[in-house]
Amino acid sequence: MDDDLTTPPDQPLDDAARARLRGRVLAGLAEPAASGSGRRWAAPAAAAAAVVVLAGATGWATLAPGAEDVAPADRGTSSPEVLPTPTPADDVAVPDPSDGSDRPDDPTGQGGVTPHEGPAVEPTPSGAGPAGGPAVACRRDLDDVLPGAVPALTLGGTLGATSFLVGGDRFVLCDTAGGTVTLHGAQPLDGRHAPDDTTPWRVSTNAVDPQDGTGGLDLVLVAGGIVPPRAEGWGISYTFPDGHVEEATTGTDAEGRTWWRMEHVATDGVLVARGTDQTTLEPILVDVRVAGTSTEHELRWGEDTCAQVNHGC
């Protein structure tokens, strides 16, 4: 027996072997990749052929609407439905990322994550939210925005619900309109901010399938926050380029804190018209009223209309 364990030298492949290998590689490349079930995010700026592009402050995002069917519902803004707030036992643990990647830098302290495909939530016309409650559905990305935040109040909306979650001296707004979980950046719980800061009034923008079943997209714009303590005669309204004026609604949590939420669902008009370039539209006007005085803020399209931090707009 030959005990020589020396590895034999490399042998060149003959032409026939090369041809066989090449055929296997090409055959593998020709197989279609399995299509994923994740949804892509959408926010129409020029909604041609149901593909929409919105100009942001730092770049462009090309996104498409989800495939869920959303049933129409009566819309009320004067007295929003306050939904049950889940107890800690009803909550779910926030997964700890284990891919070894660093968290994104957050120099502003508002929280932010790299856009990714968020959880698909079954849309409901009554605002009841997904299974387990809308606040529970919001937990998935909280570790990247405000770790350890707990639900304080949930208000029913037209196509979903809006929840406010508190952690320490900050809070986060989470909305499930159209079946998409959308988190805003963390804000101070005392409601204090610079007079010229538009951050507290910024809106998130999500495109959803049309309520009437026709072509094109509907647009859902949501804003919200906490009413400063001892604010008398407080109120806020949004005036959109399509002429619609939406007054914010309020609700009070178990701790006695008052929260406000604004939701505008655009189903027709310039905001959802084919060929509309949102960057050319008039700004959204926000009128904040406190103790008989009024302050107006302008929200610029792209810069102030993409408040979401857990997915694109």
CSV table of C-alpha atoms in Angstrom, one decimal:
chain,number,residue,atom,x,y,z
A,1,MET,CA,0.0,0.0,0.0
A,2,ASP,CA,1.2,3.4,-0.9
A,3,ASP,CA,1.4,5.6,2.3
A,4,ASP,CA,2.3,8.7,0.4
A,5,LEU,CA,-0.5,11.3,1.5
A,6,THR,CA,0.9,14.1,-0.6
A,7,THR,CA,-1.9,16.0,-2.4
A,8,PRO,CA,-1.7,15.3,-6.1
A,9,PRO,CA,-1.0,18.4,-8.3
A,10,ASP,CA,-3.9,20.3,-9.9
A,11,GLN,CA,-5.0,18.8,-13.1
A,12,PRO,CA,-6.3,21.1,-15.9
A,13,LEU,CA,-9.9,20.5,-17.0
A,14,ASP,CA,-10.4,19.2,-20.5
A,15,ASP,CA,-12.7,21.0,-22.9
A,16,ALA,CA,-15.6,18.6,-22.2
A,17,ALA,CA,-15.5,19.1,-18.5
A,18,ARG,CA,-15.4,22.9,-18.9
A,19,ALA,CA,-18.5,22.7,-21.1
A,20,ARG,CA,-20.4,20.6,-18.6
A,21,LEU,CA,-19.6,23.1,-15.7
A,22,ARG,CA,-20.5,26.1,-17.8
A,23,GLY,CA,-23.8,24.5,-18.7
A,24,ARG,CA,-24.7,23.9,-15.0
A,25,VAL,CA,-23.9,27.5,-14.0
A,26,LEU,CA,-25.9,29.0,-16.9
A,27,ALA,CA,-28.8,26.7,-16.0
A,28,GLY,CA,-28.8,27.8,-12.4
A,29,LEU,CA,-28.7,31.5,-13.4
A,30,ALA,CA,-31.7,31.0,-15.7
A,31,GLU,CA,-33.9,29.8,-12.8
A,32,PRO,CA,-36.3,32.6,-11.6
A,33,ALA,CA,-35.7,33.7,-8.1
A,34,ALA,CA,-38.5,33.1,-5.6
A,35,SER,CA,-40.6,36.2,-5.2
A,36,GLY,CA,-40.7,37.6,-1.7
A,37,SER,CA,-43.9,38.3,0.2
A,38,GLY,CA,-42.6,41.6,1.7
A,39,ARG,CA,-44.3,44.9,0.8
A,40,ARG,CA,-42.5,47.9,-0.6
A,41,TRP,CA,-43.2,51.4,0.8
A,42,ALA,CA,-45.0,54.0,-1.2
A,43,ALA,CA,-45.5,57.8,-1.2
A,44,PRO,CA,-46.8,59.3,-4.4
A,45,ALA,CA,-45.2,62.4,-5.9
A,46,ALA,CA,-45.9,61.6,-9.6
A,47,ALA,CA,-48.3,58.7,-9.4
A,48,ALA,CA,-48.0,57.4,-13.0
A,49,ALA,CA,-48.5,53.7,-13.6
A,50,ALA,CA,-49.0,53.2,-9.8
A,51,VAL,CA,-45.2,53.9,-9.3
A,52,VAL,CA,-44.5,57.0,-7.2
A,53,VAL,CA,-41.4,59.0,-6.6
A,54,LEU,CA,-41.2,61.6,-3.8
A,55,ALA,CA,-38.4,64.1,-3.5
A,56,GLY,CA,-36.9,64.1,0.0
A,57,ALA,CA,-34.7,66.7,1.6
A,58,THR,CA,-31.6,64.5,1.0
A,59,GLY,CA,-32.6,62.3,-1.9
A,60,TRP,CA,-35.4,60.5,-3.8
A,61,ALA,CA,-37.2,57.4,-2.8
A,62,THR,CA,-39.1,55.1,-5.3
A,63,LEU,CA,-41.7,53.0,-3.7
A,64,ALA,CA,-44.9,51.1,-4.4
A,65,PRO,CA,-48.2,50.5,-2.5
A,66,GLY,CA,-48.9,47.4,-0.5
A,67,ALA,CA,-51.3,44.7,-1.8
A,68,GLU,CA,-53.7,44.6,1.1
A,69,ASP,CA,-57.3,45.4,0.5
A,70,VAL,CA,-58.6,48.2,2.7
A,71,ALA,CA,-62.3,48.5,3.3
A,72,PRO,CA,-63.8,52.1,3.4
A,73,ALA,CA,-65.2,53.4,6.7
A,74,ASP,CA,-67.0,56.4,8.0
A,75,ARG,CA,-64.6,59.0,9.1
A,76,GLY,CA,-65.0,61.1,12.3
A,77,THR,CA,-62.5,63.6,13.7
A,78,SER,CA,-64.5,65.4,16.3
A,79,SER,CA,-64.5,62.5,18.8
A,80,PRO,CA,-61.9,59.8,18.1
A,81,GLU,CA,-62.4,56.3,19.4
A,82,VAL,CA,-60.1,55.6,22.3
A,83,LEU,CA,-59.0,51.9,22.1
A,84,PRO,CA,-58.0,49.8,25.0
A,85,THR,CA,-54.3,50.1,26.0
A,86,PRO,CA,-52.6,46.7,26.3
A,87,THR,CA,-51.2,45.8,29.7
A,88,PRO,CA,-47.5,44.7,29.9
A,89,ALA,CA,-48.7,41.1,29.8
A,90,ASP,CA,-50.2,41.7,26.4
A,91,ASP,CA,-47.1,43.3,25.1
A,92,VAL,CA,-44.4,41.5,23.1
A,93,ALA,CA,-40.7,41.4,23.5
A,94,VAL,CA,-38.6,43.6,21.2
A,95,PRO,CA,-36.2,41.4,19.3
A,96,ASP,CA,-32.5,42.1,19.9
A,97,PRO,CA,-30.7,42.5,16.6
A,98,SER,CA,-28.0,39.8,16.3
A,99,ASP,CA,-26.4,40.5,13.0
A,100,GLY,CA,-23.5,42.3,14.6
A,101,SER,CA,-24.2,45.6,12.7
A,102,ASP,CA,-23.9,48.9,14.5
A,103,ARG,CA,-27.0,50.9,15.1
A,104,PRO,CA,-27.4,54.0,12.9
A,105,ASP,CA,-26.0,57.2,14.4
A,106,ASP,CA,-28.6,59.4,16.1
A,107,PRO,CA,-27.0,62.8,16.6
A,108,THR,CA,-30.4,64.5,17.1
A,109,GLY,CA,-31.6,62.1,19.8
A,110,GLN,CA,-34.9,61.6,17.9
A,111,GLY,CA,-34.2,58.0,16.9
A,112,GLY,CA,-33.9,56.6,13.4
A,113,VAL,CA,-33.4,53.4,11.7
A,114,THR,CA,-32.3,52.2,8.3
A,115,PRO,CA,-35.4,51.8,6.0
A,116,HIS,CA,-36.5,48.2,5.8
A,117,GLU,CA,-39.6,46.2,5.1
A,118,GLY,CA,-41.8,46.5,8.2
A,119,PRO,CA,-44.4,44.1,9.3
A,120,ALA,CA,-47.6,43.7,7.2
A,121,VAL,CA,-50.6,44.4,9.4
A,122,GLU,CA,-54.1,43.3,8.5
A,123,PRO,CA,-56.0,46.6,7.8
A,124,THR,CA,-59.3,47.1,9.4
A,125,PRO,CA,-62.0,49.7,8.5
A,126,SER,CA,-63.0,50.4,12.1
A,127,GLY,CA,-59.6,51.3,13.4
A,128,ALA,CA,-59.5,48.3,15.7
A,129,GLY,CA,-56.0,47.5,14.5
A,130,PRO,CA,-54.2,44.2,14.0
A,131,ALA,CA,-54.4,41.2,16.2
A,132,GLY,CA,-53.0,41.9,19.6
A,133,GLY,CA,-53.8,45.6,19.3
A,134,PRO,CA,-52.1,48.4,17.3
A,135,ALA,CA,-49.8,49.3,20.2
A,136,VAL,CA,-48.4,45.7,20.2
A,137,ALA,CA,-47.8,45.8,16.5
A,138,CYS,CA,-45.8,48.9,17.0
A,139,ARG,CA,-43.3,47.1,19.2
A,140,ARG,CA,-41.3,45.6,16.3
A,141,ASP,CA,-39.2,48.7,15.6
A,142,LEU,CA,-39.3,50.4,19.0
A,143,ASP,CA,-35.9,49.2,20.0
A,144,ASP,CA,-34.4,51.3,17.2
A,145,VAL,CA,-36.4,54.4,18.1
A,146,LEU,CA,-37.3,54.4,21.8
A,147,PRO,CA,-36.3,51.2,23.6
A,148,GLY,CA,-38.6,50.2,26.5
A,149,ALA,CA,-41.4,52.5,25.6
A,150,VAL,CA,-44.9,51.4,26.8
A,151,PRO,CA,-48.3,52.3,25.4
A,152,ALA,CA,-50.0,55.3,26.9
A,153,LEU,CA,-53.0,55.9,24.6
A,154,THR,CA,-54.5,54.6,21.3
A,155,LEU,CA,-56.9,56.5,19.1
A,156,GLY,CA,-58.9,54.8,16.4
A,157,GLY,CA,-58.5,56.3,12.9
A,158,THR,CA,-60.0,55.9,9.4
A,159,LEU,CA,-57.8,53.1,8.2
A,160,GLY,CA,-56.1,52.0,11.3
A,161,ALA,CA,-55.1,53.5,14.7
A,162,THR,CA,-52.6,55.9,16.2
A,163,SER,CA,-50.8,55.0,19.4
A,164,PHE,CA,-48.6,57.0,21.7
A,165,LEU,CA,-45.8,55.1,23.6
A,166,VAL,CA,-43.8,56.6,26.4
A,167,GLY,CA,-40.3,55.8,27.5
A,168,GLY,CA,-38.6,58.0,30.1
A,169,ASP,CA,-38.9,61.7,29.2
A,170,ARG,CA,-39.8,61.0,25.5
A,171,PHE,CA,-42.6,59.5,23.5
A,172,VAL,CA,-43.1,58.0,20.1
A,173,LEU,CA,-46.2,58.2,17.7
A,174,CYS,CA,-47.0,54.9,16.0
A,175,ASP,CA,-49.7,54.7,13.2
A,176,THR,CA,-51.1,51.6,11.5
A,177,ALA,CA,-53.1,53.3,8.7
A,178,GLY,CA,-53.6,51.1,5.7
A,179,GLY,CA,-52.0,48.2,7.4
A,180,THR,CA,-48.5,49.8,7.6
A,181,VAL,CA,-46.8,50.2,10.9
A,182,THR,CA,-45.3,53.7,10.9
A,183,LEU,CA,-43.2,55.2,13.7
A,184,HIS,CA,-42.3,58.9,14.1
A,185,GLY,CA,-39.1,60.1,15.7
A,186,ALA,CA,-39.0,60.3,19.5
A,187,GLN,CA,-40.1,63.7,20.9
A,188,PRO,CA,-39.8,65.3,24.4
A,189,LEU,CA,-42.6,64.3,26.8
A,190,ASP,CA,-42.9,67.9,28.1
A,191,GLY,CA,-43.8,69.2,24.6
A,192,ARG,CA,-41.1,71.8,24.7
A,193,HIS,CA,-39.4,72.9,21.4
A,194,ALA,CA,-38.0,75.9,19.7
A,195,PRO,CA,-40.6,78.3,18.4
A,196,ASP,CA,-39.5,78.0,14.8
A,197,ASP,CA,-39.0,74.2,15.0
A,198,THR,CA,-41.4,72.3,12.7
A,199,THR,CA,-40.5,68.8,14.0
A,200,PRO,CA,-43.5,68.5,16.4
A,201,TRP,CA,-45.9,69.3,13.5
A,202,ARG,CA,-44.4,67.1,10.8
A,203,VAL,CA,-46.5,64.5,9.1
A,204,SER,CA,-45.9,61.0,7.9
A,205,THR,CA,-47.0,60.1,4.4
A,206,ASN,CA,-48.2,56.7,3.3
A,207,ALA,CA,-49.8,55.7,0.0
A,208,VAL,CA,-52.5,53.1,0.2
A,209,ASP,CA,-54.8,51.3,-2.2
A,210,PRO,CA,-57.7,53.5,-3.3
A,211,GLN,CA,-60.9,53.2,-1.1
A,212,ASP,CA,-63.2,53.3,-4.2
A,213,GLY,CA,-61.3,50.5,-5.9
A,214,THR,CA,-60.3,52.7,-8.9
A,215,GLY,CA,-56.8,53.2,-10.2
A,216,GLY,CA,-54.2,55.4,-8.5
A,217,LEU,CA,-53.5,55.8,-4.8
A,218,ASP,CA,-55.0,57.4,-1.8
A,219,LEU,CA,-52.6,59.3,0.5
A,220,VAL,CA,-52.7,59.2,4.3
A,221,LEU,CA,-51.0,62.0,6.2
A,222,VAL,CA,-50.7,61.7,10.0
A,223,ALA,CA,-49.3,63.9,12.7
A,224,GLY,CA,-49.6,64.0,16.5
A,225,GLY,CA,-48.0,64.6,19.9
A,226,ILE,CA,-48.6,65.7,23.4
A,227,VAL,CA,-50.5,68.8,24.5
A,228,PRO,CA,-48.2,70.9,26.8
A,229,PRO,CA,-49.4,70.8,30.4
A,230,ARG,CA,-51.6,73.6,31.5
A,231,ALA,CA,-52.1,74.8,27.9
A,232,GLU,CA,-55.4,76.7,27.9
A,233,GLY,CA,-57.5,77.0,24.8
A,234,TRP,CA,-55.2,74.7,22.9
A,235,GLY,CA,-56.0,73.7,19.3
A,236,ILE,CA,-54.3,72.8,16.0
A,237,SER,CA,-55.4,72.6,12.4
A,238,TYR,CA,-53.8,71.7,9.1
A,239,THR,CA,-54.6,73.3,5.8
A,240,PHE,CA,-53.6,71.3,2.7
A,241,PRO,CA,-52.9,72.4,-0.9
A,242,ASP,CA,-56.2,70.7,-1.9
A,243,GLY,CA,-58.1,73.2,0.3
A,244,HIS,CA,-58.9,70.6,2.9
A,245,VAL,CA,-58.7,71.8,6.6
A,246,GLU,CA,-58.2,69.1,9.2
A,247,GLU,CA,-58.7,69.9,12.9
A,248,ALA,CA,-56.7,67.7,15.3
A,249,THR,CA,-58.5,65.5,17.8
A,250,THR,CA,-57.5,64.9,21.4
A,251,GLY,CA,-57.6,62.1,24.0
A,252,THR,CA,-56.5,61.7,27.6
A,253,ASP,CA,-54.5,58.8,28.9
A,254,ALA,CA,-54.7,57.1,32.4
A,255,GLU,CA,-52.0,59.5,33.7
A,256,GLY,CA,-54.0,62.5,32.8
A,257,ARG,CA,-51.9,63.5,29.8
A,258,THR,CA,-53.6,64.9,26.8
A,259,TRP,CA,-52.5,63.8,23.3
A,260,TRP,CA,-53.5,65.2,19.9
A,261,ARG,CA,-53.7,63.5,16.5
A,262,MET,CA,-54.3,64.8,12.9
A,263,GLU,CA,-55.2,62.4,10.1
A,264,HIS,CA,-56.0,63.4,6.5
A,265,VAL,CA,-56.9,60.8,3.9
A,266,ALA,CA,-56.7,62.3,0.5
A,267,THR,CA,-58.8,60.4,-2.0
A,268,ASP,CA,-59.0,63.0,-4.8
A,269,GLY,CA,-57.6,66.4,-5.7
A,270,VAL,CA,-54.1,67.6,-6.4
A,271,LEU,CA,-52.4,65.5,-3.7
A,272,VAL,CA,-53.2,62.3,-5.5
A,273,ALA,CA,-53.7,63.5,-9.1
A,274,ARG,CA,-51.6,61.8,-11.7
A,275,GLY,CA,-48.6,63.8,-12.7
A,276,THR,CA,-48.5,65.9,-9.5
A,277,ASP,CA,-45.0,66.9,-8.4
A,278,GLN,CA,-45.4,67.5,-4.7
A,279,THR,CA,-42.3,69.6,-4.6
A,280,THR,CA,-44.1,72.3,-6.5
A,281,LEU,CA,-47.2,72.3,-4.2
A,282,GLU,CA,-47.9,75.0,-1.7
A,283,PRO,CA,-46.7,74.1,1.8
A,284,ILE,CA,-49.0,72.6,4.4
A,285,LEU,CA,-50.1,75.4,6.8
A,286,VAL,CA,-50.3,74.5,10.5
A,287,ASP,CA,-52.2,76.8,12.8
A,288,VAL,CA,-51.4,76.3,16.5
A,289,ARG,CA,-53.7,78.1,19.0
A,290,VAL,CA,-52.9,78.6,22.7
A,291,ALA,CA,-54.7,80.9,25.1
A,292,GLY,CA,-56.2,83.0,22.4
A,293,THR,CA,-53.0,83.4,20.4
A,294,SER,CA,-52.3,81.8,17.1
A,295,THR,CA,-48.9,80.7,15.5
A,296,GLU,CA,-48.6,79.5,11.9
A,297,HIS,CA,-46.0,77.0,10.6
A,298,GLU,CA,-45.3,76.0,7.1
A,299,LEU,CA,-44.5,72.3,6.3
A,300,ARG,CA,-42.4,71.9,3.1
A,301,TRP,CA,-43.1,68.9,0.9
A,302,GLY,CA,-40.3,66.3,1.2
A,303,GLU,CA,-38.6,67.9,4.2
A,304,ASP,CA,-41.5,68.1,6.6
A,305,THR,CA,-43.8,65.4,5.1
A,306,CYS,CA,-41.7,62.3,5.9
A,307,ALA,CA,-41.9,62.0,9.7
A,308,GLN,CA,-41.6,58.2,9.6
A,309,VAL,CA,-38.3,56.7,10.7
A,310,ASN,CA,-38.8,53.0,10.4
A,311,HIS,CA,-39.5,52.9,6.6
A,312,GLY,CA,-39.3,55.0,3.5
A,313,CYS,CA,-41.7,57.6,2.3
